[in-house]
Coordinates of C-alpha atoms in Angstrom, one line a residue:
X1 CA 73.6 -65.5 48.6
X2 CA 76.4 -65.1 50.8
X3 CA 75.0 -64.6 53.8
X4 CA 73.0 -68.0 53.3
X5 CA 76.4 -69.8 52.0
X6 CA 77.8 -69.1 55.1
X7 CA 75.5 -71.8 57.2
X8 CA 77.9 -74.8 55.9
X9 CA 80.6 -74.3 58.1
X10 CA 78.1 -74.1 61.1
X11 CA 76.8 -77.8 59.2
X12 CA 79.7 -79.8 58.8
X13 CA 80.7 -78.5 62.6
X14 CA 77.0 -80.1 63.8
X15 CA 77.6 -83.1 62.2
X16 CA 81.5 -83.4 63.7
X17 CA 79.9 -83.2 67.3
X18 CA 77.3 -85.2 66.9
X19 CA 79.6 -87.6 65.6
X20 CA 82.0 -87.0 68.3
X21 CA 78.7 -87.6 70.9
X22 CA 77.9 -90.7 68.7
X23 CA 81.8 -92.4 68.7
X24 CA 82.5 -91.8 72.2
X25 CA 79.2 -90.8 74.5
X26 CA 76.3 -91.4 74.2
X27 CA 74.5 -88.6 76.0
X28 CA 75.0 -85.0 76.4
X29 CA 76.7 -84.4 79.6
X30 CA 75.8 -82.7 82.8
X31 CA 78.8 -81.1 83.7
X32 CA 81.2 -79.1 81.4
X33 CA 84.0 -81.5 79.6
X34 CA 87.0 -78.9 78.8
X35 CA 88.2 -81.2 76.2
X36 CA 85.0 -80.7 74.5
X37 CA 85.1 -76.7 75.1
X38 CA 88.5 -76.9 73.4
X39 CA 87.4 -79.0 70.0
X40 CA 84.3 -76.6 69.1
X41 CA 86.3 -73.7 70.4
X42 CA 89.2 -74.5 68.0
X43 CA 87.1 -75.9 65.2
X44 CA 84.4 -73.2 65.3
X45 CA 87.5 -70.2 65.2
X46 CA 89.0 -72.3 62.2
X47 CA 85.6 -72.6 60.4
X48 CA 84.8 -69.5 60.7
X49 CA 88.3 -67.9 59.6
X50 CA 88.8 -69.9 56.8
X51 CA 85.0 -69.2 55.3
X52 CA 85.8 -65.4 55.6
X53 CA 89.1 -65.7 54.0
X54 CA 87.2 -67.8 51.3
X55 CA 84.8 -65.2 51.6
X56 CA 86.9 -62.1 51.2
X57 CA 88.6 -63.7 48.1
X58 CA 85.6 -65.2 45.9
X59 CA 83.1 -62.8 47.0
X60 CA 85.1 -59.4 47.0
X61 CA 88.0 -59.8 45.0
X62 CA 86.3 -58.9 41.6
X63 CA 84.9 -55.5 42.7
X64 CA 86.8 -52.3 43.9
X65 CA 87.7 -51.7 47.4
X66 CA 87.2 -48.3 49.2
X67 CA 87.7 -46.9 52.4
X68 CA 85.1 -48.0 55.1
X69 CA 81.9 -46.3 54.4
X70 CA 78.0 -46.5 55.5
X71 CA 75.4 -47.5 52.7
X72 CA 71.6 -47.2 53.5
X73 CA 69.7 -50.2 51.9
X74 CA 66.2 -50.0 54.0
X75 CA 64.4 -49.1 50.8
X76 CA 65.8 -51.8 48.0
X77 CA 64.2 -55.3 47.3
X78 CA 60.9 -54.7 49.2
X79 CA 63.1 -55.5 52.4
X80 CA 63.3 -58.8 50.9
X81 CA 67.2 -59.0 51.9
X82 CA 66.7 -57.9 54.8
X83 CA 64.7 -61.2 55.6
X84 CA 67.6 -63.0 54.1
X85 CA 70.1 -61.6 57.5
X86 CA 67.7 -62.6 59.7
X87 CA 67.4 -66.0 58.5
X88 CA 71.0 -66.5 58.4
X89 CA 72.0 -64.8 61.5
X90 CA 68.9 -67.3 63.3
X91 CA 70.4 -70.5 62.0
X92 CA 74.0 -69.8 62.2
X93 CA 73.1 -69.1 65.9
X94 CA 70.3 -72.6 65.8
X95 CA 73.2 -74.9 64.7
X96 CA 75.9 -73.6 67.1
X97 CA 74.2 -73.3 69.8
X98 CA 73.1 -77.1 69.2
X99 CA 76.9 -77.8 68.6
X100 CA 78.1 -76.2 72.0
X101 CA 75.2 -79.0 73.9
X102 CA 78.2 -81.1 73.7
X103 CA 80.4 -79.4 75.7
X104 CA 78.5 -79.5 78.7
X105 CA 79.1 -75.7 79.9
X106 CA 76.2 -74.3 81.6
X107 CA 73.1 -73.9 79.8
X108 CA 72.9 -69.9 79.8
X109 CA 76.6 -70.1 78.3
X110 CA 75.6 -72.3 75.8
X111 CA 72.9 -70.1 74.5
X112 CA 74.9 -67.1 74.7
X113 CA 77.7 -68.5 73.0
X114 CA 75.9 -70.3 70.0
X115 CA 73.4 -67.4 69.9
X116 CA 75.5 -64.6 69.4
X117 CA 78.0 -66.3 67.3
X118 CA 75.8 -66.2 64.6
X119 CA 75.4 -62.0 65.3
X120 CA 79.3 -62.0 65.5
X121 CA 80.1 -63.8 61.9
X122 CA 77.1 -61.5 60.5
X123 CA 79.1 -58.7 61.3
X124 CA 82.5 -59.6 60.2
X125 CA 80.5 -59.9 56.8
X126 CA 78.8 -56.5 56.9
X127 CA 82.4 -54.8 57.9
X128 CA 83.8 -56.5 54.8
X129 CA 80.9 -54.7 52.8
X130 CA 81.7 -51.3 54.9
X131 CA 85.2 -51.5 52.3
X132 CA 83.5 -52.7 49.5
X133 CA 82.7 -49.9 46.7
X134 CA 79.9 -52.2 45.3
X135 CA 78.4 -52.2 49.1
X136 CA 78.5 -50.6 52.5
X137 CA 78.2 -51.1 56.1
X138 CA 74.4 -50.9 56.3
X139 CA 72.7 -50.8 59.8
X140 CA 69.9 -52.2 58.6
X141 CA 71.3 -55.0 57.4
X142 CA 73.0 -54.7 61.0
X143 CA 69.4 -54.8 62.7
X144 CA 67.8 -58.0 60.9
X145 CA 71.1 -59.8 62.1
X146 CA 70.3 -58.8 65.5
X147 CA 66.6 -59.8 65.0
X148 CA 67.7 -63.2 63.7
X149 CA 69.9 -63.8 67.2
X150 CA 67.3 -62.6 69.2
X151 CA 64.6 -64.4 67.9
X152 CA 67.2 -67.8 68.7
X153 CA 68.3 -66.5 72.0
X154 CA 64.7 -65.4 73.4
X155 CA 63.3 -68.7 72.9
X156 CA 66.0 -70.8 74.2
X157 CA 66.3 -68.7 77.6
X158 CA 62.5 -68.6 77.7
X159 CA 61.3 -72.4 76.7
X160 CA 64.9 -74.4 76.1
X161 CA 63.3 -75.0 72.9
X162 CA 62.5 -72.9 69.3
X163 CA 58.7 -73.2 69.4
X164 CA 58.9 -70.6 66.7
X165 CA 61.3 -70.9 63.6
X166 CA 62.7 -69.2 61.3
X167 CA 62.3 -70.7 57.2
X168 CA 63.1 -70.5 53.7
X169 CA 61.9 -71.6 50.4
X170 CA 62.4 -70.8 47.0
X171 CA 61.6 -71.9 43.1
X172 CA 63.2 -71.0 40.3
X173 CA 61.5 -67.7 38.4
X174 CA 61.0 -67.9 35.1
X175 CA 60.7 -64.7 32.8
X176 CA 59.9 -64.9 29.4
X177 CA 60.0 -61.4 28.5
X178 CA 63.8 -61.7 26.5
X179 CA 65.0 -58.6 28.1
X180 CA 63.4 -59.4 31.4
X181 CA 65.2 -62.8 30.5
X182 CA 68.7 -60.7 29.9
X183 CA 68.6 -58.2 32.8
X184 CA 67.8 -61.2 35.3
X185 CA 70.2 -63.2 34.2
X186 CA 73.0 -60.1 34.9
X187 CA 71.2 -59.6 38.6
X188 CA 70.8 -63.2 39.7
X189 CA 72.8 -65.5 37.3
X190 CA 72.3 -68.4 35.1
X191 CA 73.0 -71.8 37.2
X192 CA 70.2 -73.1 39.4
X193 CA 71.6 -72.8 42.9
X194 CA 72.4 -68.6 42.1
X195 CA 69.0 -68.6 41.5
X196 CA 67.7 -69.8 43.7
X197 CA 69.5 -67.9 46.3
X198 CA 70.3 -64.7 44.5
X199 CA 66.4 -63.8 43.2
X200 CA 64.4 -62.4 45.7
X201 CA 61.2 -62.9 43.4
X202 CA 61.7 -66.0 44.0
X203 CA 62.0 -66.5 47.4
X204 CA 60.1 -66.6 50.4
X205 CA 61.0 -66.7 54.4
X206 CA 58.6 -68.1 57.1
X207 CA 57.5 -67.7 60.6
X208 CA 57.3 -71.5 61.7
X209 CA 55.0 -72.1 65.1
X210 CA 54.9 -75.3 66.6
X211 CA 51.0 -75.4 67.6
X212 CA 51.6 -78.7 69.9
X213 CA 53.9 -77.1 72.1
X214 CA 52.1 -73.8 72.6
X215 CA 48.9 -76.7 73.9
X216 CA 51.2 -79.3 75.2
X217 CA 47.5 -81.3 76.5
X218 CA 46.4 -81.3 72.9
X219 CA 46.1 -84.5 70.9
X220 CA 48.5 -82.5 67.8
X221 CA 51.0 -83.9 66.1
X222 CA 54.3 -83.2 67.7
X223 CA 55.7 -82.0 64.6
X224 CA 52.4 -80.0 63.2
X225 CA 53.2 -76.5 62.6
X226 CA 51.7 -73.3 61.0
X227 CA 53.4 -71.1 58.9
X228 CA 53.1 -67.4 58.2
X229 CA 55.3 -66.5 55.0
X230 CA 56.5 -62.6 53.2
X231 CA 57.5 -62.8 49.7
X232 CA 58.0 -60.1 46.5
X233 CA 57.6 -60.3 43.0
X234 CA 58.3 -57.7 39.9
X235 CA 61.8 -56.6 41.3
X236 CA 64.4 -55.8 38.3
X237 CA 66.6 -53.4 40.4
X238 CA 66.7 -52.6 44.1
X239 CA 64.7 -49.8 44.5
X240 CA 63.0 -49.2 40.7
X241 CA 62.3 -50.7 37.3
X242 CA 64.0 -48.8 34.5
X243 CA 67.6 -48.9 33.8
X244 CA 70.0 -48.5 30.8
X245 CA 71.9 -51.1 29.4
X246 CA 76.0 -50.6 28.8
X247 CA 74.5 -49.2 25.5
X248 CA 72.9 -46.5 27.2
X249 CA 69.5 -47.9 25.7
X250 CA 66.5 -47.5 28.2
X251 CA 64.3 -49.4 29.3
X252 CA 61.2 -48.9 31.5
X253 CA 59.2 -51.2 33.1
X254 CA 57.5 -49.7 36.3
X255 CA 54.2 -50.5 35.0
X256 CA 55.0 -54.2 36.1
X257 CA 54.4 -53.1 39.7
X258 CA 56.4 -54.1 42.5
X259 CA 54.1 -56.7 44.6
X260 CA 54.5 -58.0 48.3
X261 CA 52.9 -61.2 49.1
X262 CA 51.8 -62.9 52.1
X263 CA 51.4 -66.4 52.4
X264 CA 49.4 -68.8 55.5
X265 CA 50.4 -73.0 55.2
X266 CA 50.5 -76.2 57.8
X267 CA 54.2 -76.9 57.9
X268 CA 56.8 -79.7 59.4
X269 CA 58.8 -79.4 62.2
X270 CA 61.3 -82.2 61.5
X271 CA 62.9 -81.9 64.9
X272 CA 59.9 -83.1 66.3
X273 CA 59.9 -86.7 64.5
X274 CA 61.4 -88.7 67.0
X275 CA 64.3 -91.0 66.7
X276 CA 67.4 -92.1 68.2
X277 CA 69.8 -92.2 65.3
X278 CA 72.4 -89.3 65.2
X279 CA 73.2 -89.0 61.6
X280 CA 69.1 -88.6 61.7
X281 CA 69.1 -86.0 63.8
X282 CA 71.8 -83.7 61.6
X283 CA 69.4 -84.5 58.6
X284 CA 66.5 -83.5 60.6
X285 CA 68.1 -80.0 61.7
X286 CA 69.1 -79.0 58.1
X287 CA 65.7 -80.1 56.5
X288 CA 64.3 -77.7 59.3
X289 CA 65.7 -74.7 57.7
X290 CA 63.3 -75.5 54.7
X291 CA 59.6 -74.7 55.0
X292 CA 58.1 -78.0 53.7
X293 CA 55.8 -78.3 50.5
X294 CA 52.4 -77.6 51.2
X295 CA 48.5 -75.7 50.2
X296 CA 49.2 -72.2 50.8
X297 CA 47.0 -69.4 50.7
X298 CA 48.3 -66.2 49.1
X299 CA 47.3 -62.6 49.7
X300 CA 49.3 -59.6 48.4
X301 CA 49.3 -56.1 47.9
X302 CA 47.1 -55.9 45.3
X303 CA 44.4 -57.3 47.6
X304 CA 43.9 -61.1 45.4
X305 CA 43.6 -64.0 46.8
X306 CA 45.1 -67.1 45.4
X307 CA 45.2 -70.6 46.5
X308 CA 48.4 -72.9 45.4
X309 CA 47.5 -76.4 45.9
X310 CA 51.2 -76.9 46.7
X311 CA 53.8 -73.8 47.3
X312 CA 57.6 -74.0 48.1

C-alpha cells in the first residue's frame, strides 16, 4: 500500500506543470528554460521530503525500530509484492519523467532524471524498512524497483514512447468463511481503499502492449492494446496458511491451496486518445495506470480455464 500511495506526490507535480505549460506556454520547449529546471527541481525535492516524512511517521511510527538489518521476502505472497515495486517504481518514474518535458533539458537528461527518480524514492522507502523490526531491507524488493525503472527508461531511450506499460487492477475480496473473514480483516483491513491496495488476492498487475505502434501501417486503433495479467488467490499469510490467533488457538487451512493466475484481455491506452486540452491529458495519464474493464480469459495453476465476461 505504501509503495502505491506514494504516486500522489509525482500526480499533483504532473498536474502543476502542465498547468504551468497551460498558463504561460503553450508548447514544450526546445531548448532548456532554467527557471523551469529550478520549479520541478525544488518542487519535486519538497514533494518528495515531505511524503517520506509523512511516510516515516504514519507508516512506521506504530511498530518497533531496530538497527538496519536485511529481510529476505522472495518466497511470501506468491511474489505478488514484488509486482507491487515494480509497478510503483515504473510510474513514479512515467509521471516524472513527463513532468521534467517542461523543462526543456536534453531529452537523455530528461529520461534519466524522471526514470531513475522513481528507483531513487523506492529506495529511500526500502532503507526505512532496513530499521523497521516489522520489515527489512529486502534486495528483492530492491530488484523489482529496478525492473520497474528499467522497463520506463528502456522504452523511452529506445522509441521516445511506452509502447509497453505497466498496470493495475483490483476488486474487493470477499470471504465468507468468519475466521477467513477475521484473519483478513487483521492482514488487509476493513475500509475499501486498504483493500483494495493491501489484499494481494485481490489484485492483479498487467503487461500493457500497444499493438498499433509495434504495426504503425496497420488500420488499429491508436489506443488498442493487449494485455497479459499475473494474479494470486488463497493467501492468508506470506508464505503459509495456518497460524494461531493471540489465543494460541490454531488454525489450518493449507488445503485451500495457494493459486497463481494468468489472465490475457484487449485493453485502453488512454494516452493514445487524442486531444488538445491539458487538464485532459493529466486525466488521461492517471486513468493509464489502471487496466480498463474488459473479457478476460483466465488460466491458473491448477490448469482451468475460465472466461470473465468482464474482469478488473
Amino acid at each position: 500500500m505504501k509503495r502505491i500511495l506514494c504516486i500522489l506526490p509525482i500526480l499533483f507535480l504532473l498536474h502543476f506543470s502542465y498547468a504551468q505549460q497551460k498558463v504561460s506556454f503553450t508548447t514544450i520547449p526546445d531548448t532548456t528554460i532554467p527557471r523551469r529546471v529550478a520549479i520541478l527541481s525544488g518542487a519535486t525535492a519538497a514533494m518528495y521530503g515531505t511524503s517520506l516524512i509523512a511516510l516515516n511517521a504514519a507508516w512506521y511510527k506504530d511498530y518497533p525500530r531496530s538497527n538496519f538489518h536485511f529481510f529476505n521476502d522472495m518466497n511470501e505472497w506468491n511474489q505478488m509484492d514484488k509486482m507491487g515495486h515494480i509497478f510503483s517504481a515504473y510510474f513514479i518514474g512515467k509521471y516524472s519523467r513527463e513532468m521534467w518535458r517542461w523543462s526543456g533539458l536534453p531529452r537523455k537528461k530528461q529520461i534519466w532524471i524522471g526514470g531513475l527518480s522513481g528507483l531513487a524514492y523506492q529506495s529511500v522507502i526500502e532503507i526505512l524498512d532496513g530499521y523497521s523490526s516489522e520489515w527489512g531491507f529486502s534486495w528483492g524488493d530492491m530488484g523489482a524497483n529496478t525492473i520497474g525503472s528499467a522497463m520506463l527508461i528502456s522504452q523511452e531511450l529506445a522509441w521516445n514512447e511506452q509502447r509497453i506499460q505497466i498496470k493495475f487492477s483490483a476488486h474487493p475480496g470477499r470471504y465468507d468463511d468468519p475466521v477467513l473473514k477475521d484473519k483478513t480483516n487483521q492482514l488487509f483491513g476493513t475500509r475499501f481503499l486498504e483493500r483494495i491496495l493491501k489484499d494481494y488476492n485481490a489484485q492483479t498487475y498487467w503487461l500493457s502492449v500497444n499493438l498499433r505502434s509495434f504495426a504503425p501501417n496497420s488500420n488499429l486503433p491508436r489506443w488498442l492494446n493487449i494485455s497479459v495479467g499475473y494474479g494470486a488467490e488463497h493467501m492468508y499469510g506470506g508464505t503459509v496458511n495456518w497460524w494461531d490467533d493471540t489465543n494460541g488457538k490454531h488454525y489450518d487451512y493449507t488445503h485451500m491451496g495457494r493459486i497463481r493466475q494468468f489472465y490475457i484481455s484487449p485493453d485502453v491506452d488512454f494516452t493514445r486518445i487524442r486531444t488538445k486540452k491539458k487538464g485532459v491529458k493529466v486525466m488521461f495519464q492517471v486513468l493509464n495506470m489502471l487496466k480498463f474493464p474488459a473479457p478476460t480469459l483466465e488460466l491458473d495453476s491448477k490448469g482451468r480455464l475460465f472466461l470473465h465476461p468482464i474482469y478488473f
